CSV table of C-alpha atoms and ligand atoms in Angstrom, one decimal:
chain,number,residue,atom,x,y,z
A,1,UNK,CA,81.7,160.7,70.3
A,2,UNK,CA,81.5,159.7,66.6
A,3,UNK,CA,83.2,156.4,65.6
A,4,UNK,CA,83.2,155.6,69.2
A,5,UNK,CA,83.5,152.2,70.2
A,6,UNK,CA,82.7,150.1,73.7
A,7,UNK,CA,83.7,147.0,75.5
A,8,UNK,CA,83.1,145.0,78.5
A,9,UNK,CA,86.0,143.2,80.0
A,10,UNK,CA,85.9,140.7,82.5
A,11,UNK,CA,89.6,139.6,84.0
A,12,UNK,CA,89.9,136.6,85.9
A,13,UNK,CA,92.6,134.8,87.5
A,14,UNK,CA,95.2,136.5,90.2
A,15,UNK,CA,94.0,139.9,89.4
A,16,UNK,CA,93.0,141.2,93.1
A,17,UNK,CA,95.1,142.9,95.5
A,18,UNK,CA,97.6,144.0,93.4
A,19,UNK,CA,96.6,147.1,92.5
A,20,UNK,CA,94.8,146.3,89.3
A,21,UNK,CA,92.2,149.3,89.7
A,22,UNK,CA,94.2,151.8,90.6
A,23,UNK,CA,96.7,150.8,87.2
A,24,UNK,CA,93.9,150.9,85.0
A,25,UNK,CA,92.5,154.1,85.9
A,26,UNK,CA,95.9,155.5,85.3
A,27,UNK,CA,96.1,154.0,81.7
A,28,UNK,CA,92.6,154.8,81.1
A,29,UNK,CA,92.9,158.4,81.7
A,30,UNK,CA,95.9,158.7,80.2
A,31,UNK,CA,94.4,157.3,77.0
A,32,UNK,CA,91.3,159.6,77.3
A,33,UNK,CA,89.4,156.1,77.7
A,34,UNK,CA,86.3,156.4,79.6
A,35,UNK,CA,83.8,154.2,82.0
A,36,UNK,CA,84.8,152.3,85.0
A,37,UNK,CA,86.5,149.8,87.0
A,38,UNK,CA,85.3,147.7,89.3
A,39,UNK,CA,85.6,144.3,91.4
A,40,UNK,CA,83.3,141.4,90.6
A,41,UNK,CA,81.7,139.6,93.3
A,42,UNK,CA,83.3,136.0,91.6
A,43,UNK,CA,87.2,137.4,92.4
A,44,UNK,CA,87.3,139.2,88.6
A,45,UNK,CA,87.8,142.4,87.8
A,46,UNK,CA,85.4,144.1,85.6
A,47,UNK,CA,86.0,146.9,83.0
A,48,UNK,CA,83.8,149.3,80.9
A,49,UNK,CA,85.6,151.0,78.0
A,50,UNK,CA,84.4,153.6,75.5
A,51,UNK,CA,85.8,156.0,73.2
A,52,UNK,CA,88.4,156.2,70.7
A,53,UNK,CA,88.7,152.6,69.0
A,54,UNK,CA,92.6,152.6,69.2
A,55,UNK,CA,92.4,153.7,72.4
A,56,UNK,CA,90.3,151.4,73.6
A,57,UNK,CA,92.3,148.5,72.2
A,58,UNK,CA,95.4,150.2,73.6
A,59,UNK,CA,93.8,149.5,77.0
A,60,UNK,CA,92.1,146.0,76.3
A,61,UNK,CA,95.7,145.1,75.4
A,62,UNK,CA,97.1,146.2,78.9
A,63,UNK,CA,94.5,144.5,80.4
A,64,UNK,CA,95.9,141.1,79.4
A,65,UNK,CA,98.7,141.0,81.3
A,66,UNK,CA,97.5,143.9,84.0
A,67,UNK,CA,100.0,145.6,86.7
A,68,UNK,CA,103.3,143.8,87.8
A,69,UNK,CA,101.8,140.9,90.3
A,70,UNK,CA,99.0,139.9,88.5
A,71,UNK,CA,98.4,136.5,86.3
A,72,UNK,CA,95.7,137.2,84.3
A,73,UNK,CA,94.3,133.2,83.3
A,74,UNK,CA,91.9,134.4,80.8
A,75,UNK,CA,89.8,138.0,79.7
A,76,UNK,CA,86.1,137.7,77.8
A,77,UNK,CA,85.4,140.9,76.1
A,78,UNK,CA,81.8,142.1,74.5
A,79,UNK,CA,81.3,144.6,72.4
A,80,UNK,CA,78.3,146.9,73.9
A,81,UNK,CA,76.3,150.0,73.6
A,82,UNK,CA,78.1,153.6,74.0
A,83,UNK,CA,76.8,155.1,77.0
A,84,UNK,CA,78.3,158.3,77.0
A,85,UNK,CA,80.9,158.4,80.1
A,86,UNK,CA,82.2,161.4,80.8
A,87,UNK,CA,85.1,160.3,83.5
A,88,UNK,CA,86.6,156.8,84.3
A,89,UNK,CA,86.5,155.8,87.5
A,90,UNK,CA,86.2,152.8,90.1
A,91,UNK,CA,83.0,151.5,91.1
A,92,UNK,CA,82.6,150.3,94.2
A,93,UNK,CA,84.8,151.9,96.0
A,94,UNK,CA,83.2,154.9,98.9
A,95,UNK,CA,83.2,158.1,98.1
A,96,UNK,CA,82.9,159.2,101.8
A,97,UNK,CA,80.7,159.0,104.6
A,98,UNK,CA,76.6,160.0,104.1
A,99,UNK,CA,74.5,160.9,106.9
A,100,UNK,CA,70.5,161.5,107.8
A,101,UNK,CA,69.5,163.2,110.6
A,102,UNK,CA,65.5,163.6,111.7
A,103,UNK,CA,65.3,167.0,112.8
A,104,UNK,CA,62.5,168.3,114.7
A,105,UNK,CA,62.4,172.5,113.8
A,106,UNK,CA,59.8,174.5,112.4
A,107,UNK,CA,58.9,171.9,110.3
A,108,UNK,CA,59.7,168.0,110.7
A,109,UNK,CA,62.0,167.2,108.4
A,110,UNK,CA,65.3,164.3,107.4
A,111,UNK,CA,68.2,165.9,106.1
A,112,UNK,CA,70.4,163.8,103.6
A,113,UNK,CA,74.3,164.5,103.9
A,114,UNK,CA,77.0,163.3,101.5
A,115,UNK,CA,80.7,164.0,102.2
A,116,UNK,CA,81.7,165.4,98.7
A,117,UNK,CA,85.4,167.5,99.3
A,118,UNK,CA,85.5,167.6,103.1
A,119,UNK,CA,81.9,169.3,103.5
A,120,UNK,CA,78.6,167.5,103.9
A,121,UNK,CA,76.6,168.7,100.9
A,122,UNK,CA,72.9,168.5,102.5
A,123,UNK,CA,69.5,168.4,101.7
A,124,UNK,CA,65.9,169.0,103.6
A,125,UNK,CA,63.9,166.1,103.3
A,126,UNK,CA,60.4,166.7,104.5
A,127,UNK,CA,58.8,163.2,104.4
A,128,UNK,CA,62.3,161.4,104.2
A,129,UNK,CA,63.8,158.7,102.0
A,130,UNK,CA,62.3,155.5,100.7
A,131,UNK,CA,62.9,152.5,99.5
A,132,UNK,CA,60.0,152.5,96.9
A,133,UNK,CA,61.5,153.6,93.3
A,134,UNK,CA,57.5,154.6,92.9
A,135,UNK,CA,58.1,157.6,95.5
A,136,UNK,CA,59.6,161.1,94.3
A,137,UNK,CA,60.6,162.5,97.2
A,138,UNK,CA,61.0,166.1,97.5
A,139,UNK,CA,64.4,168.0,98.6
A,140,UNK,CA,65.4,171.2,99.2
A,141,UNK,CA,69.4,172.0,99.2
A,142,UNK,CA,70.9,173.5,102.2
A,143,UNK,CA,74.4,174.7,103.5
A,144,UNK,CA,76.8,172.7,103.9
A,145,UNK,CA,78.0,171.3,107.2
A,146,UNK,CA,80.5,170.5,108.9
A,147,UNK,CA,81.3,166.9,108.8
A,148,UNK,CA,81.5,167.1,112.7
A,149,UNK,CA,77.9,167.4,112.9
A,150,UNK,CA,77.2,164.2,111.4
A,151,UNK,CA,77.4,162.9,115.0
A,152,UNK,CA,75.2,165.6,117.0
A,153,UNK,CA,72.2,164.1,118.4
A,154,UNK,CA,69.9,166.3,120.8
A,155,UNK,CA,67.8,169.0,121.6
A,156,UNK,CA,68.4,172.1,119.3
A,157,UNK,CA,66.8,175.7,119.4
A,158,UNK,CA,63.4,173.7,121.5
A,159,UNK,CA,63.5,171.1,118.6
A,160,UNK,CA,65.6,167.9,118.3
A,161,UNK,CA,67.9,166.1,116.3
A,162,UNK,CA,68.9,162.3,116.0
A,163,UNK,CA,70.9,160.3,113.5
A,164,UNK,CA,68.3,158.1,111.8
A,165,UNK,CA,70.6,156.5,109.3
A,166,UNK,CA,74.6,156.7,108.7
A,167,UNK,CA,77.4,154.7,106.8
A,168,UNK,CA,79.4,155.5,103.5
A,169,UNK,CA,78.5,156.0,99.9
A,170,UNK,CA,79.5,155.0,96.1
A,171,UNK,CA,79.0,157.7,93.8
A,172,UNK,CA,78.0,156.7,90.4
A,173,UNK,CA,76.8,157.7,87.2
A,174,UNK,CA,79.0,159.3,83.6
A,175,UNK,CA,80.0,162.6,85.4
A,176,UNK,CA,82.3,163.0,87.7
A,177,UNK,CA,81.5,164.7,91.3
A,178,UNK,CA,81.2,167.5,92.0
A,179,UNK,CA,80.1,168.2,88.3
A,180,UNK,CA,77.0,165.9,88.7
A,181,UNK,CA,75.6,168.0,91.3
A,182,UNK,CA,76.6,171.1,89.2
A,183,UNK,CA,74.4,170.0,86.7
A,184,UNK,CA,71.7,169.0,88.2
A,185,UNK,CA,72.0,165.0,88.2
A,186,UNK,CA,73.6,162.7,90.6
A,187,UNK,CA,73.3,159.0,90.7
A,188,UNK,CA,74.8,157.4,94.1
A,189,UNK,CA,74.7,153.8,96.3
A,190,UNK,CA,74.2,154.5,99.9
A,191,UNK,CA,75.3,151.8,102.5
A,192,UNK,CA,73.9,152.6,105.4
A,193,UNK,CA,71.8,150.6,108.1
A,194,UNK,CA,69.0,151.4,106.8
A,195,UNK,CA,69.4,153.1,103.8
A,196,UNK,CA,71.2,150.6,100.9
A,197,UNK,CA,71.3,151.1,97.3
A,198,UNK,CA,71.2,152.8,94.2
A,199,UNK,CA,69.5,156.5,94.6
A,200,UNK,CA,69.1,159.3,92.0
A,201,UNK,CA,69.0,163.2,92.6
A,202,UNK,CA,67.7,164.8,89.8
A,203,UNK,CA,67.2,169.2,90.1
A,204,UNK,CA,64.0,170.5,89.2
A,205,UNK,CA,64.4,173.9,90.1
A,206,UNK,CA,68.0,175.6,90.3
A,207,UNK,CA,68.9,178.7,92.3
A,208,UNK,CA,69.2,179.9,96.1
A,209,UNK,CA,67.2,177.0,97.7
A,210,UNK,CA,67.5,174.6,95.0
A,211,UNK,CA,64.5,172.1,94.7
A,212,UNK,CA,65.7,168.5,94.1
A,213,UNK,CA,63.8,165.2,93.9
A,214,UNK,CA,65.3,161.9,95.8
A,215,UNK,CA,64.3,158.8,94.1
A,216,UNK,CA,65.5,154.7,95.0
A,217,UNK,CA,66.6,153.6,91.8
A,218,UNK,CA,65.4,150.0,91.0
A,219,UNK,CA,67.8,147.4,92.1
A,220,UNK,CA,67.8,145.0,94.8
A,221,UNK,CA,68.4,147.0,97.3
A,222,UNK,CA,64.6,148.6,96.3
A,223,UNK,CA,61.5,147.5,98.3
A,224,UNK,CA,58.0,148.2,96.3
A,225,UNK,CA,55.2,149.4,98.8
A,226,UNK,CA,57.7,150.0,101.8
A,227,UNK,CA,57.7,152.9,104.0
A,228,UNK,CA,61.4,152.4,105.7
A,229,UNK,CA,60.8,156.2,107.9
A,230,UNK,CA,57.5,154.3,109.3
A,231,UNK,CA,59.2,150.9,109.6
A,232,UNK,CA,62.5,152.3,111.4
A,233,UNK,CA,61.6,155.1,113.6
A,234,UNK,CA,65.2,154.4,115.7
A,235,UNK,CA,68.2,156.6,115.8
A,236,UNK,CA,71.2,154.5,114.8
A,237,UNK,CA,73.4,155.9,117.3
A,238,UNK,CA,71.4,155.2,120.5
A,239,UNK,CA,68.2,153.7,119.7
A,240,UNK,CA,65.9,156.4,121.1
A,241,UNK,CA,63.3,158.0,118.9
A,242,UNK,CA,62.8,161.3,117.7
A,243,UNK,CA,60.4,161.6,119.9
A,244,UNK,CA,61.7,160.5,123.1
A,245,UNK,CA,64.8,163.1,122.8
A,246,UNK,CA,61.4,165.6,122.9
A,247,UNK,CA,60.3,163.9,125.5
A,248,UNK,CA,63.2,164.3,127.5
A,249,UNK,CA,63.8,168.0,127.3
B,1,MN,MN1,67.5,170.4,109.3
């Protein structure tokens, strides 16, 4: 946006648990202000602001005194880069619940599942995710499913399933879901037991069958030279491998 402007705000005093978030993504929006909200790990909240300069200082204004309840003691504001938010929204806060399941079929493969409007969005992961920002790994997108499944572990059609990694999920990134899967690139933060961090899925080939590659993004959640899939071979529900559910049949 031409004549655009951008600011960092960090909030400290009683500014938690009063709704603070929630009151500036209302403002913001209202405004057409983009970027984010989110909680500090040091009790502050923390705001990214860009867009129309009058705008913008409409909101840094509101954020001095903040939502009924809080006592803001003091705000330090920077000026900083546009970066060319499309939404504003809070960080930080789950988006839903994200699965992976090893499934033994055909081919061995993981499938990745994030919850995005009441369906699990999946994708075919033949070697699995990593840790390692170095690795590409390749994905192909599949139905949806139910998030019911996200539990099933078990023989299926003489192959197997077990749930090698679950918890929730941050989405992140300038474009709002679903429109960053629409186009093509979606930035997310799993937190799972395994699986934690910043990940990117970035389309290489749209259409029926959509190819995708799944790559850690470089924070400290990443782990150089790891290989998590060898490392943690253990369903998170019951322990077993993939393997011994074969077994077993
Ligand atoms: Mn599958």
């Amino acid at each position: 946006m031409a004549g655009a402007e951008a600011i960092r705000a960090v909030m400290r005093g009683e500014v938690r648990g009063v709704g603070f978030r929630d009151a500036t993504v209302r403002l913001a929006r209202e405004l057409a202000v983009m970027g984010w909200v989110r909680h500090g790990e040091d009790g502050t909240v923390q705001v990214h602001a860009e867009g129309d300069p009058t705008a913008v200082g409409q909101l840094m204004g509101y954020l001095g005194q903040g939502p009924p309840g809080a006592r803001v003691a003091g705000v330090e504001t920077e000026q900083v880069a546009v970066e060319g938010h499309e939404q504003f929204a809070i960080r930080g806060a789950s988006a839903g619940v994200f699965v992976v399941q090893e499934h033994a079929a055909t081919a061995h493969h993981f499938d990745l599942r994030l919850e995005v409007g009441g369906v699990m969005r999946s994708w075919a992961v033949p070697k699995g995710l990593s840790l390692d920002p170095a690795v590409k790994r390749f994905a192909v997108e599949v139905p949806d499913h139910d998030v019911e499944h996200n539990t099933f572990e078990g023989t299926l059609g003489g192959g197997g399933v077990i749930v090698w990694d679950r918890g929730t999920y941050e989405q992140g990134g300038r474009v709002a879901w679903p429109e960053a899967l629409d186009r093509g690139h979606a930035v997310f933060v799993l937190r799972g037991e395994k699986l934690r961090g910043g990940f990117a899925l970035q389309r290489t080939r749209p259409g029926a069958k959509a190819q995708w590659l799944l790559i850690k993004r470089r924070d400290a959640d990443a782990r150089p030279g790891s290989d998590i899939v060898a490392e943690r071979p253990d369903s998170v529900l019951s322990g077993r491998t993939l393997g011994e559910i074969l077994n077993d049949a």
